[in-house]
PDB file of C-alpha atoms and ligand atoms in Angstrom:
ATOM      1  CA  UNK A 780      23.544 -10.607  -4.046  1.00  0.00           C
ATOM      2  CA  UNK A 781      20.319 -11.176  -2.673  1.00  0.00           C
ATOM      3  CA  UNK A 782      20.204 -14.176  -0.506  1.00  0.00           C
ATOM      4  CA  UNK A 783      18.560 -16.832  -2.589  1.00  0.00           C
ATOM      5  CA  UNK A 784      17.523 -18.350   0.200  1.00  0.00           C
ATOM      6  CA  UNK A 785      15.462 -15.134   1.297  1.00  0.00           C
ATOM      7  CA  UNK A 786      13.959 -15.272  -2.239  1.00  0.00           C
ATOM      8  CA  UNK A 787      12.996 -18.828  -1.731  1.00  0.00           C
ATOM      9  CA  UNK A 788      11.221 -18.217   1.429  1.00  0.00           C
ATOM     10  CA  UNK A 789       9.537 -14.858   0.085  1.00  0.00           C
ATOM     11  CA  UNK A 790       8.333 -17.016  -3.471  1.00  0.00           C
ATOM     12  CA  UNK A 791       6.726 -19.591  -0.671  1.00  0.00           C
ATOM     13  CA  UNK A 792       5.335 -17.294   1.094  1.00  0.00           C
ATOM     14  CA  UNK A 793       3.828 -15.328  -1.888  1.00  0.00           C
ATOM     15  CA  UNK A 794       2.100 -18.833  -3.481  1.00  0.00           C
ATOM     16  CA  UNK A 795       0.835 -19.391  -0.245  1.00  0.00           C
ATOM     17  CA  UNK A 796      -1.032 -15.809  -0.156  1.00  0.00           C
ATOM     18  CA  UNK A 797      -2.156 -16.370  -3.530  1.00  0.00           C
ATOM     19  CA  UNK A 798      -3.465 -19.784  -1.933  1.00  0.00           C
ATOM     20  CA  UNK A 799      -5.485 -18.118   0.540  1.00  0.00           C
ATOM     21  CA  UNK A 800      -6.979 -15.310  -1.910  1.00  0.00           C
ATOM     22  CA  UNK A 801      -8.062 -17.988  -4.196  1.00  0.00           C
ATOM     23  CA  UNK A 802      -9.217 -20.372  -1.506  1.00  0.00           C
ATOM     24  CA  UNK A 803     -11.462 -16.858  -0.528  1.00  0.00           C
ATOM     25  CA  UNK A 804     -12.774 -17.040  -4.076  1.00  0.00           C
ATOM     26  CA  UNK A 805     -10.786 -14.260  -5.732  1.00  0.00           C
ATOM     27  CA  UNK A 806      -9.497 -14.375  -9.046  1.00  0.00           C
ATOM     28  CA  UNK A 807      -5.634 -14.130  -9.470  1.00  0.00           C
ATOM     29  CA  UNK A 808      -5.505 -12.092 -12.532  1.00  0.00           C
ATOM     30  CA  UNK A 809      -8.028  -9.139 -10.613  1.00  0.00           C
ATOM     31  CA  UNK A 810      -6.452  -9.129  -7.044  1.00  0.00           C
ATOM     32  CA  UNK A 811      -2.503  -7.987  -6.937  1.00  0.00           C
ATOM     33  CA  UNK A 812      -0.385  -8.734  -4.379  1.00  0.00           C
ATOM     34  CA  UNK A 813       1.448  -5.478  -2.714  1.00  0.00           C
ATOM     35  CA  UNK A 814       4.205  -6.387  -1.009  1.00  0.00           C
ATOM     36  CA  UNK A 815       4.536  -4.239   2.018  1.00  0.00           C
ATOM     37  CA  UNK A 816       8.181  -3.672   3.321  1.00  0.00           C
ATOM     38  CA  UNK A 817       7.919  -1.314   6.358  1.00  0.00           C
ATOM     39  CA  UNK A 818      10.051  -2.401   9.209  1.00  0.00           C
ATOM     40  CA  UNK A 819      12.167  -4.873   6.860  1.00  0.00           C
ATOM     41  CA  UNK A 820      15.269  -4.229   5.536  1.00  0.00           C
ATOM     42  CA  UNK A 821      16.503  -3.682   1.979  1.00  0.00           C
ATOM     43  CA  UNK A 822      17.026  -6.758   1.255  1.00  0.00           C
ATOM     44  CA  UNK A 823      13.119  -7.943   1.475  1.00  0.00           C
ATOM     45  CA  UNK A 824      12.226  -5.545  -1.214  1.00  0.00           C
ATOM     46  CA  UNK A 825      14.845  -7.198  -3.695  1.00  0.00           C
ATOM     47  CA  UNK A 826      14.209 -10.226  -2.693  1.00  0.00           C
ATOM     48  CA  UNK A 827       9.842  -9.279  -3.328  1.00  0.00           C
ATOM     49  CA  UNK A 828      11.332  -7.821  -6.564  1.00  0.00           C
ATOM     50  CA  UNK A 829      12.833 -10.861  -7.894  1.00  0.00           C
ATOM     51  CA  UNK A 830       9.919 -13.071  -7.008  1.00  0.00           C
ATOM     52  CA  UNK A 831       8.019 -10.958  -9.636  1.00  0.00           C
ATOM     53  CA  UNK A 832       6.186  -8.434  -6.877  1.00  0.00           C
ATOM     54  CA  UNK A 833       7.616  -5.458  -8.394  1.00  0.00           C
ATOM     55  CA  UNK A 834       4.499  -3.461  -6.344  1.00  0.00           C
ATOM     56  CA  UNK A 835       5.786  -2.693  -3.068  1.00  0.00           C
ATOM     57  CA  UNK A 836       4.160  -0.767  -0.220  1.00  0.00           C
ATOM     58  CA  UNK A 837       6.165   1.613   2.215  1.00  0.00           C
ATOM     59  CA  UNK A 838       4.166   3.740   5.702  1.00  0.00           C
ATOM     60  CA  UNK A 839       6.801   6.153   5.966  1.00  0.00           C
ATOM     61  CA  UNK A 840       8.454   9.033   3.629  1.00  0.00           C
ATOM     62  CA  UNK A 841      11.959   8.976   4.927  1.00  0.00           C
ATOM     63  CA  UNK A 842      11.895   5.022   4.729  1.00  0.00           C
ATOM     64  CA  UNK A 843      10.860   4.959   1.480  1.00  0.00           C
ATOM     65  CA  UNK A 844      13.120   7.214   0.087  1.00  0.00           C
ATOM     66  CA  UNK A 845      15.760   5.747   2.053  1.00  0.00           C
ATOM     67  CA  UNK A 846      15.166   1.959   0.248  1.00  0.00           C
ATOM     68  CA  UNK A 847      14.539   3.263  -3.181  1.00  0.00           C
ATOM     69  CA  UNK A 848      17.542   5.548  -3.398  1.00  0.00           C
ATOM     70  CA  UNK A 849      19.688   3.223  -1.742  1.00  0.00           C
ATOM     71  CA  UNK A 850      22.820   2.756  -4.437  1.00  0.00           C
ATOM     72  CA  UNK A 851      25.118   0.781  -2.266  1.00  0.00           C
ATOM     73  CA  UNK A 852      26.863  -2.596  -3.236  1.00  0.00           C
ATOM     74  CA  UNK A 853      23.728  -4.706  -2.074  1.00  0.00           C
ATOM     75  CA  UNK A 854      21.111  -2.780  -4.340  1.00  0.00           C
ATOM     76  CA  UNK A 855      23.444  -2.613  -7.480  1.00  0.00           C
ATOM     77  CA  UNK A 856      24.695  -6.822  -7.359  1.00  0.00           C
ATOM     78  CA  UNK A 857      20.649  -7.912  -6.593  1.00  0.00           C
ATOM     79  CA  UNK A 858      20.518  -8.339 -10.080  1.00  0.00           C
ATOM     80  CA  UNK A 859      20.978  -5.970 -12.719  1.00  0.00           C
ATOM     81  CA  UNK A 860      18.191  -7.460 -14.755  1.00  0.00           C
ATOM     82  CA  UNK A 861      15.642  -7.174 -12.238  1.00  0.00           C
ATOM     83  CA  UNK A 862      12.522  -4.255 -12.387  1.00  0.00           C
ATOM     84  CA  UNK A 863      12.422  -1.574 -10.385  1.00  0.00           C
ATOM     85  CA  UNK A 864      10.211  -1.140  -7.697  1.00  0.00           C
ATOM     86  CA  UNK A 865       7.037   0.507  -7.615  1.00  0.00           C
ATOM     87  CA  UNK A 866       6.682   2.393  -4.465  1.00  0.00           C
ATOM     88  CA  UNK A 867       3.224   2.916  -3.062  1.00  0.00           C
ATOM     89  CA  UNK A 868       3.312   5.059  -0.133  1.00  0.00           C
ATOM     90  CA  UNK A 869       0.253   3.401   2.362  1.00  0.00           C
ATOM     91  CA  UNK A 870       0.729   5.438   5.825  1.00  0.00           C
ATOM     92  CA  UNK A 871      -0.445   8.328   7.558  1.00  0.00           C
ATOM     93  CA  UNK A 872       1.374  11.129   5.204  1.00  0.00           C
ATOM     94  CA  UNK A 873       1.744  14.902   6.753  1.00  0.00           C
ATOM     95  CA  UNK A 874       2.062  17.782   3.627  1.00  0.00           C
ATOM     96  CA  UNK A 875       5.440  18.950   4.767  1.00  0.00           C
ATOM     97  CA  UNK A 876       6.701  14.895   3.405  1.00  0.00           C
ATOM     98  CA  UNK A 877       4.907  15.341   0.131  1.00  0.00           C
ATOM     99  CA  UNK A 878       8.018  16.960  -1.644  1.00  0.00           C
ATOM    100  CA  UNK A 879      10.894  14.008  -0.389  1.00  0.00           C
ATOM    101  CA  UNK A 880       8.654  11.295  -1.663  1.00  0.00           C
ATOM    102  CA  UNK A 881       7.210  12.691  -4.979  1.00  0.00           C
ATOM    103  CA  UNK A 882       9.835  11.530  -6.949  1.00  0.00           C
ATOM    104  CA  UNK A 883       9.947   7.908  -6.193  1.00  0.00           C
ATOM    105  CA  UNK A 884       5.766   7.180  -5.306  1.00  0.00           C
ATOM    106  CA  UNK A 885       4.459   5.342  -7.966  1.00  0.00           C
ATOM    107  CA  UNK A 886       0.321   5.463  -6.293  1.00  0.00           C
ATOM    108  CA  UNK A 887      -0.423   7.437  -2.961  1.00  0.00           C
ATOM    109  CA  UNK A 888      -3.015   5.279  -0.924  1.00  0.00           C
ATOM    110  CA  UNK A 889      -3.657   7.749   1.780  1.00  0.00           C
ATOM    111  CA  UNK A 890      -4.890  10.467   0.933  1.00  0.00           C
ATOM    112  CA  UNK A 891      -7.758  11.524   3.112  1.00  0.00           C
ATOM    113  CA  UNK A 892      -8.032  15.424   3.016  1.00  0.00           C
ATOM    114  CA  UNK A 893      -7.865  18.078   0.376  1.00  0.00           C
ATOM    115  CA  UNK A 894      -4.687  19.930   1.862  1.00  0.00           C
ATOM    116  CA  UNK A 895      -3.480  16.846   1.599  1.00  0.00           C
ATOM    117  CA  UNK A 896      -3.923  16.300  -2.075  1.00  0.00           C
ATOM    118  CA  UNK A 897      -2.688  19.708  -3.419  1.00  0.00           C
ATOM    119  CA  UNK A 898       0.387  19.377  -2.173  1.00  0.00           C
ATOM    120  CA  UNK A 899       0.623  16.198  -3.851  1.00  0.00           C
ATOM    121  CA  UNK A 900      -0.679  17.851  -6.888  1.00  0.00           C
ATOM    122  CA  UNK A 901       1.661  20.421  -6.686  1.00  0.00           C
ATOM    123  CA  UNK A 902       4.778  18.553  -6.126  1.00  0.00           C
ATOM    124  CA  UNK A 903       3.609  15.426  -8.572  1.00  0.00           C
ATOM    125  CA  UNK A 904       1.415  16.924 -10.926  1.00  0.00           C
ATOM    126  CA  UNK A 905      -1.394  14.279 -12.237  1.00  0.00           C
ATOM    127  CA  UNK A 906      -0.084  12.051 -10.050  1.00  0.00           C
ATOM    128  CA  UNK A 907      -2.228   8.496  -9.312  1.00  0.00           C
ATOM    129  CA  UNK A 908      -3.691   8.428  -5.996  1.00  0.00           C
ATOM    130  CA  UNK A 909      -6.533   6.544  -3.747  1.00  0.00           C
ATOM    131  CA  UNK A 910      -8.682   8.301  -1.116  1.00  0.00           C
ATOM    132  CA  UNK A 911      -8.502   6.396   2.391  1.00  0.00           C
ATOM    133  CA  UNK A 912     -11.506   5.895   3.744  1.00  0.00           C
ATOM    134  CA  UNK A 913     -11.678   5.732   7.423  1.00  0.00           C
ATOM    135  CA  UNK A 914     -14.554   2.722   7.857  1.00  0.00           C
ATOM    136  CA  UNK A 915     -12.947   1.321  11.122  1.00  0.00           C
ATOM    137  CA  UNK A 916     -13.461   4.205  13.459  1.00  0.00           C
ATOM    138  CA  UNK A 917     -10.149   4.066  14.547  1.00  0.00           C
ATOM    139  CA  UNK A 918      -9.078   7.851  14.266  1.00  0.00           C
ATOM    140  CA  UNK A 919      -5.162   6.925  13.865  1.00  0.00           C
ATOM    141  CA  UNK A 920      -5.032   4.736  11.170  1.00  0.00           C
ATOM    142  CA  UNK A 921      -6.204   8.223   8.911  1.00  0.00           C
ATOM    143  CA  UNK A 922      -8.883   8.148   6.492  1.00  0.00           C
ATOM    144  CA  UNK A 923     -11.493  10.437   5.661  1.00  0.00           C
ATOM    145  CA  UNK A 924     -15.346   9.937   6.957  1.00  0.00           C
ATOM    146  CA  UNK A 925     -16.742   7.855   4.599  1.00  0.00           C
ATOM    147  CA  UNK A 926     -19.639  10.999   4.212  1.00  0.00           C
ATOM    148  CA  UNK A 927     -16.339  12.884   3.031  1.00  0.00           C
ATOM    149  CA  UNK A 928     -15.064  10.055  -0.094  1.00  0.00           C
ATOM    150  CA  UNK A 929     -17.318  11.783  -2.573  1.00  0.00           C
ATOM    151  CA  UNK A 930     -15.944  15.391  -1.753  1.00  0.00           C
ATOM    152  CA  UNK A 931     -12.346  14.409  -1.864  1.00  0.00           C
ATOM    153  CA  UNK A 932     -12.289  12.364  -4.396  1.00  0.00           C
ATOM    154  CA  UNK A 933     -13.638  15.302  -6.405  1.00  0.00           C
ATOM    155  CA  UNK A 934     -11.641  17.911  -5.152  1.00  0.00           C
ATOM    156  CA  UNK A 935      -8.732  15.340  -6.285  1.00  0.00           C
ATOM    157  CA  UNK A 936      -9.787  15.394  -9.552  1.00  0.00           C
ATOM    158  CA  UNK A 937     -10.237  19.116  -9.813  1.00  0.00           C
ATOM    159  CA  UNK A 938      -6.645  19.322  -8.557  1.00  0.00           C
ATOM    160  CA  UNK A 939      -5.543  17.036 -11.579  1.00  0.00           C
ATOM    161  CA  UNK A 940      -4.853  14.031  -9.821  1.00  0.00           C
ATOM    162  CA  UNK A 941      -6.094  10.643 -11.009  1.00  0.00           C
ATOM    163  CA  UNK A 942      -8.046   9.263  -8.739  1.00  0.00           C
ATOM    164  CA  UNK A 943      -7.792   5.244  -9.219  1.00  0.00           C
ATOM    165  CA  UNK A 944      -9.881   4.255  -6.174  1.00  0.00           C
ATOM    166  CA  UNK A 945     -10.096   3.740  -2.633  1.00  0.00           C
ATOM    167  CA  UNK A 946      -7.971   2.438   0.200  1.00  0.00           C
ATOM    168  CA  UNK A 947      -8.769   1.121   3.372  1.00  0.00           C
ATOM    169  CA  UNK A 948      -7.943  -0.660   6.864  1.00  0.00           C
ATOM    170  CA  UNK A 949     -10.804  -2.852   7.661  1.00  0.00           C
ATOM    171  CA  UNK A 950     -12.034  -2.670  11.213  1.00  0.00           C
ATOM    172  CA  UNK A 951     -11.087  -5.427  14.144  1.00  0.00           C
ATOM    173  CA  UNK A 952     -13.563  -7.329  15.479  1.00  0.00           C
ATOM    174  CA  UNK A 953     -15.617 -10.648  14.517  1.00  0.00           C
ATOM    175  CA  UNK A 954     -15.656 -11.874  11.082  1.00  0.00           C
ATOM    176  CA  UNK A 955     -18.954  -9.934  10.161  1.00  0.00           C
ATOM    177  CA  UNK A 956     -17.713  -6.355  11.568  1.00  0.00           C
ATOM    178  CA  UNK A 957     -14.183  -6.872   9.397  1.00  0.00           C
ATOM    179  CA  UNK A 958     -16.582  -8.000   6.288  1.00  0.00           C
ATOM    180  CA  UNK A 959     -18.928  -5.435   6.650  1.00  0.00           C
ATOM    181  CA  UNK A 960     -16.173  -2.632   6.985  1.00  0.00           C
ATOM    182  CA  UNK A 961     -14.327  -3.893   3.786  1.00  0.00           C
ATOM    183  CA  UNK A 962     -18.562  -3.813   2.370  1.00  0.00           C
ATOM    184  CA  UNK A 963     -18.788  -0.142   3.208  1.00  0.00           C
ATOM    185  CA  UNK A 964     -15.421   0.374   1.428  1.00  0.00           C
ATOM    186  CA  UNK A 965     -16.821  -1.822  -2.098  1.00  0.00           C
ATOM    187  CA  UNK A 966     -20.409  -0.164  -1.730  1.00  0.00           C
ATOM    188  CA  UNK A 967     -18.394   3.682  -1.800  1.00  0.00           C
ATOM    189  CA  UNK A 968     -15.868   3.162  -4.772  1.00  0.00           C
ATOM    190  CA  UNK A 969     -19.266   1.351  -6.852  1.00  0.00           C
ATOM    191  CA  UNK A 970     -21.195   4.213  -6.399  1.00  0.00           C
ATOM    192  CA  UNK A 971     -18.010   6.888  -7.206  1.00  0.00           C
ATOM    193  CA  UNK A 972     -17.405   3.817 -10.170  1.00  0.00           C
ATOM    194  CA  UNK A 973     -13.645   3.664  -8.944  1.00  0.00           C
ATOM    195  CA  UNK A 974     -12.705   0.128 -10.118  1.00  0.00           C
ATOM    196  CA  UNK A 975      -9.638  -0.008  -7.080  1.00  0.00           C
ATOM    197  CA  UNK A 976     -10.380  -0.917  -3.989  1.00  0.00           C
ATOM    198  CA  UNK A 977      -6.807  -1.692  -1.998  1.00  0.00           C
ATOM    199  CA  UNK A 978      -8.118  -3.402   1.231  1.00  0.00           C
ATOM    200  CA  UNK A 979      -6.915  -6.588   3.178  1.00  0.00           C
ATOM    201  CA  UNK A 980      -3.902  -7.230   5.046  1.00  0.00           C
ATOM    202  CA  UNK A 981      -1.873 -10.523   6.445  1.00  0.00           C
ATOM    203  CA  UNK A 982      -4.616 -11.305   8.981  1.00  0.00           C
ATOM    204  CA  UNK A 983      -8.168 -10.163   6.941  1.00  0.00           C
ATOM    205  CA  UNK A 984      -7.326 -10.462   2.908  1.00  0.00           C
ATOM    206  CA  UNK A 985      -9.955 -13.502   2.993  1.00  0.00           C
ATOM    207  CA  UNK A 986     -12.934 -11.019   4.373  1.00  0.00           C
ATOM    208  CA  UNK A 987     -11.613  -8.433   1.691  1.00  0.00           C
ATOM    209  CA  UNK A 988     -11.248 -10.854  -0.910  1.00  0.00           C
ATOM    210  CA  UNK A 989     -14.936 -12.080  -0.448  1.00  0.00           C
ATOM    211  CA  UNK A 990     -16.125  -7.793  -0.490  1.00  0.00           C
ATOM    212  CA  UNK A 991     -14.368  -7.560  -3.847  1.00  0.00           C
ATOM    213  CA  UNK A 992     -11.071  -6.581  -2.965  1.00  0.00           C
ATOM    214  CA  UNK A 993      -8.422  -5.169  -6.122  1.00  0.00           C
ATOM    215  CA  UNK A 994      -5.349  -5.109  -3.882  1.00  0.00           C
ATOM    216  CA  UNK A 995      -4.387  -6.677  -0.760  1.00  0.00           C
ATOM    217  CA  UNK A 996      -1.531  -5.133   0.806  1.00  0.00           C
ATOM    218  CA  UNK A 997       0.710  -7.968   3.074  1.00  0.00           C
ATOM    219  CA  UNK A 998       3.900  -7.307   4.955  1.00  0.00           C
ATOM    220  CA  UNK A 999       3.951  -9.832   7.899  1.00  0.00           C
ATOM    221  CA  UNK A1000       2.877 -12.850   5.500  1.00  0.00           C
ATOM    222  CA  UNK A1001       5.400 -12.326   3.142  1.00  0.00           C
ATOM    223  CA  UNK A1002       8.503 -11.016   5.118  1.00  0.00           C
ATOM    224  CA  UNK A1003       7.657 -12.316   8.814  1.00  0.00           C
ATOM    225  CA  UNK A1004       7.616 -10.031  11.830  1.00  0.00           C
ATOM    226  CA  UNK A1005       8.681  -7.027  11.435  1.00  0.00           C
ATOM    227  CA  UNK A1006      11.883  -4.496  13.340  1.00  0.00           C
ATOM    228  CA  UNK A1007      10.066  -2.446  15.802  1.00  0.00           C
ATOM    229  CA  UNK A1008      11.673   0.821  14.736  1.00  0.00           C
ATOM    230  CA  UNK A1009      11.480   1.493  10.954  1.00  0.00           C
ATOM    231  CA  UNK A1010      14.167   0.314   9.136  1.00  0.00           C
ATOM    232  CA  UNK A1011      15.471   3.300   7.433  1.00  0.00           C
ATOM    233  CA  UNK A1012      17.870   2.380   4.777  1.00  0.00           C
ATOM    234  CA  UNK A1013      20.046  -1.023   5.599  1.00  0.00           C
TER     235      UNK A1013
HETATM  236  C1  LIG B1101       1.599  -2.360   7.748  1.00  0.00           C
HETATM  237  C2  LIG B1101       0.470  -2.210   6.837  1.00  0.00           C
HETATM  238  C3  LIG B1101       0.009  -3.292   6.060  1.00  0.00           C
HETATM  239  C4  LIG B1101       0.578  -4.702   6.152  1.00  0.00           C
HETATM  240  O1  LIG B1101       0.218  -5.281   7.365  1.00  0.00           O
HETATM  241  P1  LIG B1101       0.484  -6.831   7.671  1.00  0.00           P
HETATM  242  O2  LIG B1101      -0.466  -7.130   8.771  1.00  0.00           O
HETATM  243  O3  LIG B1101       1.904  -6.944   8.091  1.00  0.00           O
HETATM  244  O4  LIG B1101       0.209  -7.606   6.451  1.00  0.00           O
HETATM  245  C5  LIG B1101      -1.035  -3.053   5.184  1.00  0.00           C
HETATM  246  N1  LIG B1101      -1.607  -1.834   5.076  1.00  0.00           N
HETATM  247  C6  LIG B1101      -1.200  -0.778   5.806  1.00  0.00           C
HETATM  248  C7  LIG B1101      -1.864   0.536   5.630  1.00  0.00           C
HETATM  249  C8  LIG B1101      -0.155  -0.938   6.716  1.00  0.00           C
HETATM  250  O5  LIG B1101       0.222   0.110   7.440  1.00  0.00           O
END
């Protein structure tokens, strides 16, 4: 069973997200809510699950894999009724991952290269993807140049994939250097006419809700702080 009163506190949680996006001025039937679960354990996912947040967001392949093939006691009594999952996959991916993941990623949000993306295309053919879009010029959160978007994102589509839209991390700093990252981001996927743009987390969805954000991705918010060492399975 999933604790109820985890549920509870995730459902709070959630309404008070969707608070904040609509205090920000963004419509509740445009931006979705990704629950990200990194660093929390199974149990978060069914409880995000069975608050209706059936989108949930994982950084790393062998976590992932790990929650959504998990078959034990605890994922089989959460309730049979409820949805599975749909696993976005929102860190730093190496190739040599692609294949362990394919089956279970429902949209890849970081792909930022082209050697990348045809493994992706060969192990998940057509598969839905975004390009991330480096626009904090922080080298290790990934993300292509933003003078590269156009190029992948066509070499994407050549490869067969569908390209959806474009992911990002907004930069740190004051108020106007978060905003005008999360700008740069909008002002890309307009002129490529990608309608997503998955951008804002726990501490800047209001600055990416105000740049026209499609998806803000929230762990911390939702599930509170999270294990230092990835949770891998239970
Ligand atoms: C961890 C992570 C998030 C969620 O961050 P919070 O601050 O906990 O909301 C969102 N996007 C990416 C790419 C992440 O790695």
């Amino acid at each position: 069973m999933t604790d109820p009163a985890l549920v509870e506190r995730v459902r709070a949680a959630a309404d008070t997200v969707r608070g904040r996006i609509a205090a920000a001025g963004g419509d509740p039937e445009v931006v979705r809510l990704l629950a990200v679960t990194k660093g929390q354990p199974l149990e978060a996912v069914h409880a995000a699950v069975a608050c209706g947040l059936v989108d949930v967001g994982e950084s790393y392949v062998q976590e992932l894999v790990a929650k959504a093939t998990d078959d034990g006691p605890g994922q089989r009594a959460a309730s049979p009724a409820s949805p599975a999952p749909r696993w976005h996959l929102i860190g730093r991916l190496q190739r040599n991952k692609v294949r362990q993941a394919a089956p279970f990623v429902h949209l890849w949000q970081s792909v930022d290269r082209l050697s990348l993306a045809a493994e992706i295309a060969l192990r998940a053919p057509g598969a839905r993807v975004l390009v991330q879009v480096n626009v904090s010029g922080q080298e290790q959160q990934g993300g292509c140049p933003p003078e590269r978007v156009a190029a992948v994102v066509e070499g994407c589509t050549d490869l067969g994939l569908e390209v959806c839209g474009l992911m990002a991390i907004g930069a740190q700093g004051p108020p106007d250097v978060v905003r005008a990252s999360f700008r740069r981001v909008r002002a890309l996927a307009d002129s490529l006419s990608l309608p997503e743009r998955s951008m804002g987390m726990s501490g800047d969805l209001e600055a990416a809700v105000a740049e026209g954000t499609t998806m803000v991705r929230v762990g911390t918010d939702l599930f509170g702080p999270r294990r230092v060492e990835p949770v891998v399975g239970k």
